[in-house]
Each structure stands twice: as C-alpha cells, then as structure tokens.
Coordinates of C-alpha atoms in Angstrom, one line a residue:
X10 CA -163.5 -97.8 -110.8
X11 CA -164.4 -96.4 -114.3
X12 CA -168.1 -96.8 -113.6
X13 CA -167.8 -95.2 -110.2
X14 CA -165.9 -92.1 -111.4
X15 CA -168.3 -91.8 -114.4
X16 CA -171.3 -91.8 -112.1
X17 CA -169.7 -89.1 -109.9
X18 CA -169.0 -86.7 -112.8
X19 CA -171.9 -87.6 -115.0
X20 CA -174.6 -85.6 -113.1
X21 CA -172.6 -82.4 -113.1
X22 CA -171.6 -82.7 -116.8
X23 CA -175.2 -83.8 -117.7
X24 CA -176.7 -80.7 -116.0
X25 CA -174.1 -78.4 -117.7
X26 CA -175.0 -79.9 -121.1
X27 CA -178.7 -79.8 -120.4
X28 CA -178.4 -76.2 -119.4
X29 CA -176.6 -75.4 -122.7
X30 CA -179.3 -77.4 -124.6
X31 CA -182.1 -75.4 -123.0
X32 CA -180.3 -72.1 -123.7
X33 CA -179.9 -73.2 -127.3
X34 CA -183.7 -73.9 -127.6
X35 CA -184.5 -70.6 -126.1
X36 CA -181.9 -68.5 -127.8
X37 CA -182.7 -69.7 -131.3
X38 CA -186.3 -68.7 -130.8
X39 CA -185.8 -65.3 -129.2
X40 CA -182.8 -63.9 -131.1
X41 CA -182.3 -63.9 -134.9
X42 CA -180.0 -66.2 -136.7
X43 CA -177.3 -63.5 -137.2
X44 CA -177.0 -62.8 -133.5
X45 CA -177.1 -66.4 -132.6
X46 CA -174.4 -67.1 -135.2
X47 CA -172.2 -64.4 -133.7
X48 CA -172.8 -65.8 -130.2
X49 CA -171.5 -69.2 -131.4
X50 CA -168.5 -67.6 -133.1
X51 CA -167.6 -66.0 -129.7
X52 CA -167.4 -69.5 -128.3
X53 CA -165.5 -70.8 -131.4
X54 CA -162.9 -68.0 -131.3
X55 CA -162.7 -68.2 -127.5
X56 CA -162.1 -71.9 -127.4
X57 CA -159.6 -71.7 -130.2
X58 CA -157.6 -69.0 -128.4
X59 CA -158.1 -70.6 -125.0
X60 CA -156.8 -74.0 -126.2
X61 CA -153.8 -72.4 -127.8
X62 CA -152.6 -70.3 -124.8
X63 CA -154.3 -71.4 -121.5
X64 CA -156.2 -74.7 -121.6
X65 CA -152.9 -76.7 -121.9
X66 CA -152.2 -75.7 -118.3
X67 CA -155.0 -78.0 -117.0
X68 CA -153.5 -81.1 -118.7
X69 CA -150.0 -80.1 -117.5
X70 CA -151.1 -79.7 -113.9
X71 CA -152.9 -83.0 -113.9
X72 CA -149.9 -84.7 -115.3
X73 CA -147.2 -83.0 -113.1
X74 CA -149.0 -81.9 -110.0
X75 CA -150.1 -85.3 -108.7
X76 CA -153.1 -86.3 -106.7
X77 CA -154.0 -85.3 -103.1
X78 CA -152.3 -82.4 -101.4
X79 CA -151.1 -79.5 -103.6
X80 CA -148.3 -77.3 -102.5
X81 CA -148.6 -73.5 -102.4
X82 CA -145.5 -73.3 -104.5
X83 CA -147.1 -75.3 -107.3
X84 CA -150.2 -73.2 -107.2
X85 CA -148.4 -69.9 -107.3
X86 CA -146.1 -71.0 -110.2
X87 CA -149.1 -72.2 -112.2
X88 CA -151.0 -69.0 -111.4
X89 CA -148.2 -66.8 -112.7
X90 CA -148.0 -68.8 -116.0
X91 CA -151.8 -68.6 -116.3
X92 CA -151.8 -64.8 -115.9
X93 CA -149.2 -64.3 -118.6
X94 CA -150.8 -66.7 -121.1
X95 CA -154.3 -65.2 -120.5
X96 CA -153.0 -61.8 -121.4
X97 CA -151.4 -63.1 -124.5
X98 CA -154.7 -64.8 -125.4
X99 CA -156.6 -61.5 -125.0
X100 CA -154.3 -59.9 -127.6
X101 CA -154.7 -62.8 -130.0
X102 CA -158.5 -62.9 -129.6
X103 CA -158.7 -59.2 -130.4
X104 CA -156.8 -59.7 -133.7
X105 CA -158.9 -62.7 -134.6
X106 CA -162.1 -60.7 -133.9
X107 CA -161.0 -58.1 -136.4
X108 CA -160.4 -60.7 -139.1
X109 CA -163.5 -62.8 -138.6
X110 CA -166.2 -60.3 -137.7
X111 CA -164.9 -56.9 -138.9
X112 CA -168.4 -55.5 -139.0
X113 CA -168.9 -56.0 -135.3
X114 CA -165.3 -55.9 -134.2
X115 CA -165.6 -54.0 -130.9
X116 CA -168.5 -56.0 -129.5
X117 CA -167.0 -59.3 -130.6
X118 CA -163.6 -58.5 -129.1
X119 CA -165.1 -57.6 -125.8
X120 CA -167.2 -60.8 -125.7
X121 CA -164.3 -63.1 -126.6
X122 CA -161.9 -61.3 -124.2
X123 CA -164.3 -61.7 -121.2
X124 CA -165.0 -65.3 -122.2
X125 CA -161.2 -66.0 -122.1
X126 CA -160.5 -64.3 -118.8
X127 CA -163.3 -65.8 -116.8
X128 CA -162.7 -69.2 -118.4
X129 CA -159.1 -69.2 -117.2
X130 CA -160.2 -68.4 -113.6
X131 CA -162.9 -71.1 -113.6
X132 CA -160.7 -73.8 -115.1
X133 CA -157.9 -73.2 -112.7
X134 CA -160.1 -73.5 -109.7
X135 CA -161.7 -76.7 -111.0
X136 CA -158.4 -78.2 -112.0
X137 CA -157.1 -77.7 -108.4
X138 CA -160.2 -79.4 -107.0
X139 CA -159.7 -82.3 -109.5
X140 CA -156.1 -82.7 -108.4
X141 CA -157.3 -82.7 -104.7
X142 CA -159.7 -85.6 -105.6
X143 CA -162.6 -83.5 -104.3
X144 CA -165.1 -84.9 -106.8
X145 CA -168.3 -84.0 -104.9
X146 CA -167.3 -80.3 -104.6
X147 CA -166.3 -80.3 -108.3
X148 CA -169.7 -81.7 -109.3
X149 CA -171.5 -79.2 -107.0
X150 CA -169.8 -76.2 -108.6
X151 CA -170.6 -77.5 -112.1
X152 CA -174.2 -77.7 -111.0
X153 CA -174.0 -74.1 -109.9
X154 CA -172.4 -73.0 -113.2
X155 CA -175.0 -74.9 -115.2
X156 CA -177.9 -73.2 -113.4
X157 CA -176.4 -69.7 -113.7
X158 CA -175.5 -70.2 -117.3
X159 CA -179.2 -70.8 -118.1
X160 CA -180.7 -68.1 -115.9
X161 CA -178.4 -65.2 -116.6
X162 CA -178.3 -65.4 -120.4
X163 CA -182.1 -65.9 -120.6
X164 CA -182.5 -62.8 -118.4
X165 CA -180.1 -60.9 -120.8
X166 CA -182.2 -61.9 -123.8
X167 CA -185.3 -60.7 -122.1
X168 CA -183.8 -57.4 -121.1
X169 CA -181.6 -56.6 -124.1
X170 CA -183.3 -58.7 -126.9
X171 CA -181.1 -59.1 -130.0
X172 CA -177.7 -58.6 -128.5
X173 CA -175.1 -61.4 -128.7
X174 CA -172.7 -59.3 -126.6
X175 CA -175.0 -59.1 -123.6
X176 CA -175.9 -62.8 -123.8
X177 CA -172.2 -63.7 -123.9
X178 CA -171.4 -61.5 -121.0
X179 CA -174.2 -63.0 -118.9
X180 CA -172.8 -66.5 -119.6
X181 CA -169.3 -65.3 -118.6
X182 CA -170.6 -63.9 -115.3
X183 CA -172.0 -67.4 -114.5
X184 CA -168.6 -69.0 -115.3
X185 CA -166.8 -66.4 -113.1
X186 CA -169.1 -67.0 -110.1
X187 CA -168.4 -70.8 -110.2
X188 CA -164.7 -70.2 -110.8
X189 CA -164.3 -67.9 -107.8
X190 CA -166.1 -70.3 -105.5
X191 CA -163.9 -73.2 -106.9
X192 CA -160.7 -71.2 -106.1
X193 CA -161.9 -70.4 -102.6
X194 CA -162.7 -74.1 -101.9
X195 CA -159.4 -75.3 -103.4
X196 CA -157.2 -72.7 -101.6
X197 CA -158.5 -74.0 -98.2
X198 CA -156.6 -77.3 -98.7
X199 CA -153.4 -76.0 -100.3
X200 CA -150.4 -77.0 -98.1
X201 CA -147.1 -75.2 -97.6
X202 CA -144.2 -76.3 -99.7
X203 CA -142.2 -75.7 -102.9
X204 CA -143.6 -76.5 -106.3
X205 CA -143.5 -80.1 -107.5
X206 CA -142.4 -79.0 -110.9
X207 CA -140.4 -76.2 -112.6
X208 CA -141.3 -73.7 -115.3
X209 CA -139.1 -75.8 -117.6
X210 CA -141.1 -79.0 -116.9
X211 CA -144.4 -77.1 -117.2
X212 CA -143.6 -75.6 -120.6
X213 CA -142.0 -78.8 -121.8
X214 CA -145.5 -80.3 -121.7
X215 CA -147.3 -77.0 -122.5
X216 CA -145.5 -75.8 -125.6
X217 CA -146.4 -78.9 -127.7
X218 CA -150.0 -78.6 -126.4
X219 CA -150.1 -74.9 -127.5
X220 CA -148.7 -75.9 -130.9
X221 CA -151.2 -78.7 -131.1
X222 CA -154.1 -76.2 -130.6
X223 CA -152.8 -74.0 -133.5
X224 CA -152.4 -77.1 -135.7
X225 CA -155.8 -78.3 -134.6
X226 CA -157.5 -75.2 -135.9
X227 CA -158.7 -77.1 -138.9
X228 CA -160.3 -79.9 -136.9
X229 CA -161.9 -77.8 -134.3
X230 CA -162.9 -74.5 -135.8
X231 CA -162.1 -74.1 -139.5
X232 CA -165.5 -75.1 -140.8
X233 CA -167.4 -72.4 -138.8
X234 CA -164.9 -69.7 -139.7
X235 CA -165.1 -70.6 -143.4
X236 CA -168.9 -70.7 -143.2
X237 CA -168.8 -67.1 -141.9
X238 CA -166.4 -66.0 -144.6
X239 CA -168.2 -67.8 -147.5
X240 CA -171.8 -67.1 -146.3
X241 CA -172.7 -65.2 -143.1
X242 CA -173.4 -65.6 -139.4
X243 CA -176.8 -67.1 -140.2
X244 CA -175.2 -70.2 -141.8
X245 CA -172.9 -70.5 -138.8
X246 CA -176.0 -70.5 -136.6
X247 CA -177.7 -73.4 -138.4
X248 CA -174.5 -75.5 -138.4
X249 CA -173.6 -74.6 -134.8
X250 CA -177.1 -75.3 -133.4
X251 CA -177.3 -78.7 -135.1
X252 CA -173.8 -79.5 -134.0
X253 CA -174.6 -78.7 -130.4
X254 CA -177.7 -81.0 -130.4
X255 CA -175.8 -83.9 -132.0
X256 CA -172.7 -83.4 -129.9
X257 CA -174.1 -82.9 -126.4
X258 CA -175.2 -86.5 -125.6
X259 CA -172.0 -88.1 -126.9
X260 CA -169.7 -85.6 -125.2
X261 CA -171.6 -85.7 -121.9
X262 CA -170.9 -89.5 -121.5
X263 CA -167.4 -89.4 -123.0
X264 CA -166.3 -86.5 -120.8
X265 CA -167.9 -88.1 -117.7
X266 CA -165.8 -91.3 -118.3
X267 CA -162.6 -89.4 -119.0
X268 CA -162.8 -87.0 -116.0
X269 CA -162.1 -89.7 -113.5
X270 CA -160.3 -92.0 -115.9
X271 CA -157.5 -89.7 -116.9
X272 CA -155.9 -89.1 -113.5
X273 CA -156.3 -92.8 -112.7
X274 CA -154.6 -93.8 -116.0
X275 CA -151.7 -91.5 -115.3
X276 CA -151.3 -92.9 -111.8
X277 CA -151.3 -96.4 -113.1
X278 CA -148.7 -95.5 -115.7
X279 CA -146.4 -94.1 -113.0
X280 CA -147.0 -96.9 -110.4
X281 CA -147.5 -100.0 -112.5
X282 CA -146.0 -99.2 -115.9
X283 CA -147.1 -98.5 -119.4
X284 CA -148.9 -101.8 -120.1
X285 CA -151.1 -101.3 -117.1
X286 CA -152.1 -97.9 -118.5
X287 CA -152.7 -99.4 -121.9
X288 CA -155.0 -102.0 -120.4
X289 CA -156.9 -99.3 -118.5
X290 CA -157.3 -97.2 -121.7
X291 CA -158.7 -100.3 -123.4
X292 CA -161.3 -100.7 -120.7
X293 CA -162.1 -97.0 -121.0
X294 CA -162.7 -97.3 -124.7
X295 CA -164.9 -100.4 -124.2
X296 CA -167.0 -98.5 -121.8
X297 CA -167.2 -95.5 -124.1
X298 CA -168.3 -97.8 -127.0
X299 CA -170.9 -99.5 -124.8
X300 CA -172.5 -96.2 -123.9
X301 CA -171.8 -93.9 -126.9
X302 CA -172.5 -96.2 -129.8
X303 CA -176.2 -96.6 -128.9
X304 CA -176.4 -92.8 -128.3
X305 CA -175.2 -92.2 -131.9
X306 CA -177.7 -94.7 -133.2
X307 CA -180.5 -93.0 -131.4
X308 CA -179.4 -89.6 -132.7
X309 CA -179.4 -90.9 -136.3
X310 CA -182.7 -92.7 -136.0
X311 CA -184.5 -89.7 -134.4
X312 CA -182.6 -86.8 -136.0
X313 CA -185.6 -85.3 -137.8
X314 CA -187.8 -85.4 -134.7
X315 CA -185.1 -83.9 -132.5
X316 CA -184.5 -81.0 -135.0
X317 CA -188.2 -80.2 -135.5
X318 CA -188.9 -80.3 -131.8
X319 CA -186.0 -78.3 -130.5
X320 CA -185.1 -75.8 -133.3
X321 CA -187.3 -73.2 -135.1
X322 CA -188.3 -73.7 -138.7
X323 CA -185.5 -71.7 -140.2
X324 CA -183.0 -74.3 -138.9
X325 CA -184.8 -77.4 -140.3
X326 CA -183.6 -77.5 -143.9
X327 CA -180.7 -79.9 -143.6
X328 CA -181.1 -81.3 -140.1
X329 CA -181.7 -84.8 -141.3
X330 CA -178.4 -84.8 -143.3
X331 CA -176.4 -82.9 -140.6
X332 CA -177.2 -85.1 -137.6
X333 CA -175.7 -88.4 -138.8
X334 CA -172.5 -86.8 -140.2
X335 CA -171.9 -84.7 -137.1
X336 CA -172.6 -87.5 -134.6
X337 CA -170.1 -89.8 -136.3
X338 CA -167.5 -87.1 -136.4
X339 CA -168.0 -86.3 -132.7
X340 CA -167.8 -90.0 -131.8
X341 CA -164.5 -90.4 -133.7
X342 CA -163.1 -87.3 -132.0
X343 CA -163.9 -88.6 -128.6
X344 CA -162.3 -91.9 -129.2
X345 CA -159.2 -90.2 -130.5
X346 CA -159.0 -87.6 -127.6
X347 CA -160.0 -89.8 -124.7
X348 CA -158.5 -93.0 -126.0
X349 CA -155.3 -93.2 -128.0
X350 CA -154.2 -89.6 -127.3
X351 CA -154.2 -90.3 -123.6
X352 CA -151.2 -92.5 -124.2
X353 CA -149.3 -89.5 -125.5
X354 CA -149.9 -87.6 -122.2
X355 CA -149.0 -90.7 -120.1
X356 CA -145.6 -90.8 -121.9
X357 CA -145.2 -87.0 -121.5
X358 CA -144.9 -86.7 -125.3
X359 CA -147.7 -84.3 -126.2
X360 CA -145.8 -83.2 -129.2
X361 CA -147.1 -86.3 -130.9
X362 CA -150.6 -84.7 -130.8
X363 CA -149.2 -82.2 -133.4
X364 CA -148.1 -85.1 -135.6
X365 CA -151.5 -86.7 -135.3
X366 CA -153.4 -83.5 -135.9
X367 CA -151.4 -81.9 -138.7
X368 CA -152.7 -84.1 -141.6
X369 CA -156.2 -84.2 -140.1
X370 CA -156.3 -80.4 -139.7
X371 CA -155.0 -79.9 -143.3
X372 CA -157.6 -82.3 -144.6
X373 CA -160.4 -80.5 -142.8
X374 CA -159.4 -77.1 -144.2
X375 CA -159.1 -78.5 -147.7
X376 CA -162.4 -80.3 -147.5
X377 CA -164.0 -77.1 -146.1
X378 CA -162.7 -75.0 -149.0
X379 CA -163.9 -77.6 -151.5
X380 CA -167.3 -78.5 -150.0
X381 CA -168.6 -75.4 -148.2
X382 CA -169.1 -73.2 -151.3
X383 CA -171.5 -75.6 -152.9
X384 CA -172.9 -77.6 -149.9
X385 CA -172.9 -74.9 -147.2
X386 CA -173.6 -76.4 -143.8
X387 CA -173.6 -80.0 -145.1
X388 CA -170.2 -79.4 -146.6
X389 CA -168.9 -78.1 -143.2
X390 CA -170.2 -81.3 -141.5
X391 CA -168.5 -83.5 -144.1
X392 CA -165.3 -81.6 -143.6
X393 CA -165.6 -82.1 -139.9
X394 CA -166.2 -85.8 -140.3
X395 CA -163.2 -86.3 -142.6
X396 CA -160.8 -84.5 -140.3
X397 CA -162.1 -86.5 -137.2
X398 CA -161.6 -89.8 -139.0
X399 CA -158.1 -88.8 -140.1
X400 CA -157.2 -87.7 -136.6
X401 CA -158.5 -91.0 -135.1
X402 CA -156.4 -93.1 -137.6
X403 CA -153.3 -91.0 -137.0
X404 CA -153.5 -91.1 -133.2
X405 CA -154.2 -94.9 -133.3
X406 CA -151.0 -95.5 -135.4
X407 CA -148.8 -93.2 -133.3
X408 CA -149.9 -94.6 -130.0
X409 CA -148.7 -98.0 -131.1
X410 CA -145.2 -96.6 -131.4
X411 CA -145.3 -95.8 -127.7
X412 CA -147.3 -98.6 -126.1
X413 CA -149.8 -100.6 -128.1
X414 CA -153.3 -100.3 -126.7
X415 CA -155.2 -103.6 -126.9
X416 CA -158.3 -102.9 -128.9
X417 CA -161.4 -104.4 -127.2
X418 CA -162.7 -106.0 -130.3
X419 CA -165.3 -108.2 -128.5
X420 CA -166.7 -105.2 -126.6
X421 CA -166.7 -103.0 -129.7
X422 CA -168.6 -105.7 -131.7
X423 CA -171.2 -106.1 -128.9
X424 CA -171.6 -102.3 -128.6
X425 CA -172.1 -102.0 -132.3
X426 CA -174.8 -104.7 -132.3
X427 CA -176.5 -103.1 -129.3
X428 CA -176.4 -99.8 -131.1
X429 CA -178.0 -101.2 -134.3
X430 CA -180.8 -102.8 -132.2
X431 CA -181.3 -99.6 -130.2
X432 CA -181.5 -97.4 -133.3
X433 CA -183.8 -99.7 -135.2
X434 CA -186.2 -99.9 -132.2
X435 CA -186.2 -96.1 -132.0
X436 CA -186.8 -95.6 -135.7
X437 CA -189.6 -98.2 -135.9
X438 CA -191.4 -96.9 -132.8
X439 CA -191.3 -93.3 -134.1
X440 CA -192.5 -94.4 -137.6
X441 CA -195.4 -96.4 -136.1
X442 CA -196.8 -93.3 -134.5
X443 CA -197.7 -92.0 -138.0
X444 CA -198.7 -88.4 -138.2
X445 CA -198.7 -87.8 -134.4
X446 CA -197.2 -84.7 -132.9
X447 CA -193.5 -84.7 -133.1
X448 CA -193.1 -84.8 -129.3
X449 CA -195.0 -88.1 -129.2
X450 CA -192.9 -89.5 -132.0
X451 CA -189.7 -88.5 -130.2
X452 CA -191.0 -89.9 -126.9
X453 CA -192.1 -93.2 -128.5
X454 CA -188.7 -93.6 -130.2
X455 CA -186.7 -92.7 -127.1
X456 CA -188.6 -95.0 -124.9
X457 CA -188.4 -97.9 -127.3
X458 CA -184.7 -97.4 -127.9
X459 CA -184.0 -96.9 -124.3
X460 CA -185.8 -100.1 -123.2
X461 CA -183.9 -102.1 -125.8
X462 CA -180.6 -100.6 -124.7
X463 CA -181.2 -101.3 -121.0
X464 CA -182.5 -104.8 -121.7
X465 CA -179.5 -105.7 -123.7
X466 CA -177.1 -104.2 -121.2
X467 CA -178.7 -106.2 -118.4
X468 CA -178.4 -109.4 -120.4
X469 CA -174.8 -108.8 -121.7
X470 CA -173.4 -107.2 -118.5
X471 CA -175.4 -108.5 -115.5
X472 CA -172.8 -108.0 -112.8
X473 CA -172.1 -104.4 -113.8
X474 CA -175.8 -103.7 -114.1
X475 CA -176.4 -104.9 -110.6
X476 CA -173.4 -102.8 -109.4
X477 CA -174.8 -99.6 -111.0
X478 CA -178.3 -100.3 -109.5
X479 CA -176.7 -100.8 -106.1
X480 CA -174.8 -97.5 -106.3
X481 CA -177.9 -95.6 -107.4
X482 CA -180.0 -97.1 -104.6
X483 CA -177.3 -96.2 -102.2
X484 CA -177.2 -92.6 -103.4
X485 CA -181.0 -92.3 -103.1
X486 CA -180.9 -93.8 -99.6
X487 CA -183.0 -96.8 -100.6
X488 CA -182.9 -100.0 -98.6

C-alpha cells in the first residue's frame, strides 16, 4: 500500500519540485541576489504565517473529516473557519513585513498577503480531494500548478525584470488557478448532510497546531530572518538557493510517501488500534530510509557539481559546506514530521508538537544568534541542523509516551549501507572524469550512484522491485 500511494503522488510532487528547481535556476541568473532574497523571504514569511493561522486546518480536516463522501455541512463549517483565519493571517503578515523588510514594506506586504490568500484557497480544494480519495485528480492539478508556476513567473521576469513583487504575484496566480479548479472538482461530490465535527472539535486540534507553528518559528524560519537582520537579502538568497537544491529531492520522496500514508495510518488507528498504527509508521520510516538515505549520500557526494551547474558564480562560495549540513537537517526534519509526530496526530494530541518543538526552536534561535554573525550562511545551516536533530530526538521520546513505534533497525542499517555505497560510487565516478565539464562530472556521478542504488535494491528487495516494475509497466500500457 505504501509503495502504491507513493507512486500515485510522486509524479505530481516531483513535477512541482522540478518546476521550483527550474525557476530557481532561471531566477538566480535573471534577477539580482537582493531581489531573489526578497522573493524567498516572501515564501518564508508566508509559510510562517500560513502555518500559524491556516495550514492547521488541512491536518484537522484529514483527522476529523474521514475518507470518502464529505458532507456539505463539514465543508461550510471549515470554509467559515478558513475565511476568518486567513483574514487574521493577512494582518499578521503585514506587521511582519514592516519588521523584516521595512525598506520595501508595501511591496513585501502585498506579495505576502496574496501568497497567503491564494494558498488558503488552493490547499482547501486539494484537501477536499484528498479526503475524497481522488488521488488522480489531485495529481493532475498539482501538474497544472507546477507548469503554471514555472511559465508565469518566468514571463514576469522577462517583462518586469528585477521585481520580486511581480514574480511572486505571478506564482500566486498559478496557485490560484489550480486551487479554483480543485474546489470545482471537489464540490461536485460533496453530499448533503450536517458536519461530522463541531467548531469545538476543530479548534481542539487546531489551536495546538497554531501554537506549534509559533513555537516552531525557530526551526522553520529563524535562520533566514536573522540572516536578513545581520546581513542583507543577498545573504538570504545564497542560503535559500542552496537550501532549495538540497531540500527538494529529499522532500519530494518523503512527501510522496506521507501523502497517502497519513490518511491510511489514521484509518488503521481508528479501526485496528494504536499498535497497528505504530507498525504502519515503522514501515513508513523504513521506506523513507530506503529511499532518502541514498539521496542524501548523492547530494553530499556531488554537492560541488550540483552547485556549480545550477547556480551562478556569486552563489558558489560555501556550496560545498552548505549542502551536507542542510541535507542532513532536512532528513532529520522529515523523519520527525512524517514519522514520530504522526503518532501525535493519531492520538489527537497535537499539543505534544509544541512540547517537542519548544526546545528545538529555542536551540535554533540561540545557535543562529551565536553562529550567524561570524559564519553567515554556514552558521545558518548549522543552526538549522541543530534544531532539526533536537526536534527529532524530542518527538521520538514523546511518541513513546503514547504508543512506542518499533524502530526498523534492520531496514535502517541496510539503508545506511546502501547510501554509503551509492555516495561512494557517485563521488568516485565524478572524480574519475578529471577536468571534464561539470555537466559530465555530474552525469557520471549520478549514473554510477543510481546504478549502484538500483542494483542493491533489486538484490535486497526483489519482491518489491518486481512489484514496482509491474506497476510501471501497467501504467505505460506495456505487455
């Protein structure tokens, strides 16, 4: 089941991340570092505000709304809550814009406000589709958004040149288009009936999630904000561009796994009990390790080649140091969020997320204040890693108080060995190309690492490998 749901969601998520990657490559070359840094800060402030006041609704709906048919009463109740929280988010974002980017306050506030509004519409529509188990439609709309979020911002860069505001607005238009279509599709299958939950139940889950987002500021956004305050938007641009390159491959796979796994885990918890859910999360983490560990190894082995090929020269100074630190931090964050923290949601105790994040967030802020003034972008990456590891440890310990999740030690060990072999193969292959063009070095390393990974997977997991090949052949219409 995990592999099947991952294969359903992976193409849409992959195209979305690929679109973001292509936009990064284009934008860093066509607009200056200050404008690109401001563009990334729009996303940073937007995501921070969104997670604090609106994003919690997605998790609450998936937890309370069930799977299959959704009643009109549930949709209308959630829509009213979304409207109020989005308006509150717009006010908060405007205040944050004045504090973080006072020199461009008006443009920045407009960009963040539009980002929040269209993001709320899009996420609501997609969440309804996910609750209805309409995975193919969900994937199709993510394809649409990915294409538009590449075409429209590039067109904005060509027309308006150095303007982070116009690029941000163009990206928001793409999100809005996909969101409106998602709402239209989802509304066609909404059935008559009262809500399955009350405002009280919704906010009982939501308030801890909102508090968690505020507490989680340190883990999720502090390093970029402090980079801007200590240095300038150009330093944020360098850190954010490297972070995006290192994060995308890991997040793509981890999100694809969790998209289908989270509703299934909740369903198993409700129907078969907490231990069945714990076993499922264990299998989920094993699959994440099997796929994500080798990705991290490849990113570390080929970090220099990736940075030189995809980023302009002004971004290269610390790319070899930033990639390994950020990749490990992202890996830790994904295992925390999509592994141990899922047990908090299953037990309907999201307030434990606050307990897990508080020390990690505080540590990230302290490390940022200590390290960024002297180490700049590298200090920000180290602060990010420290906070991610602290959050992983805290969520692991707290989840044991609810239902111990059996750690898949054997799978983790095999995944680590596979990752080492994959990374070594990639590094050796790239080194053997000598002074060849960087594109050839990267291609040689990627092919060598990929072949080692696929070969080891076939040997270690023959049955699952045959199942995947069979599903791919079926999708392609092959005999």
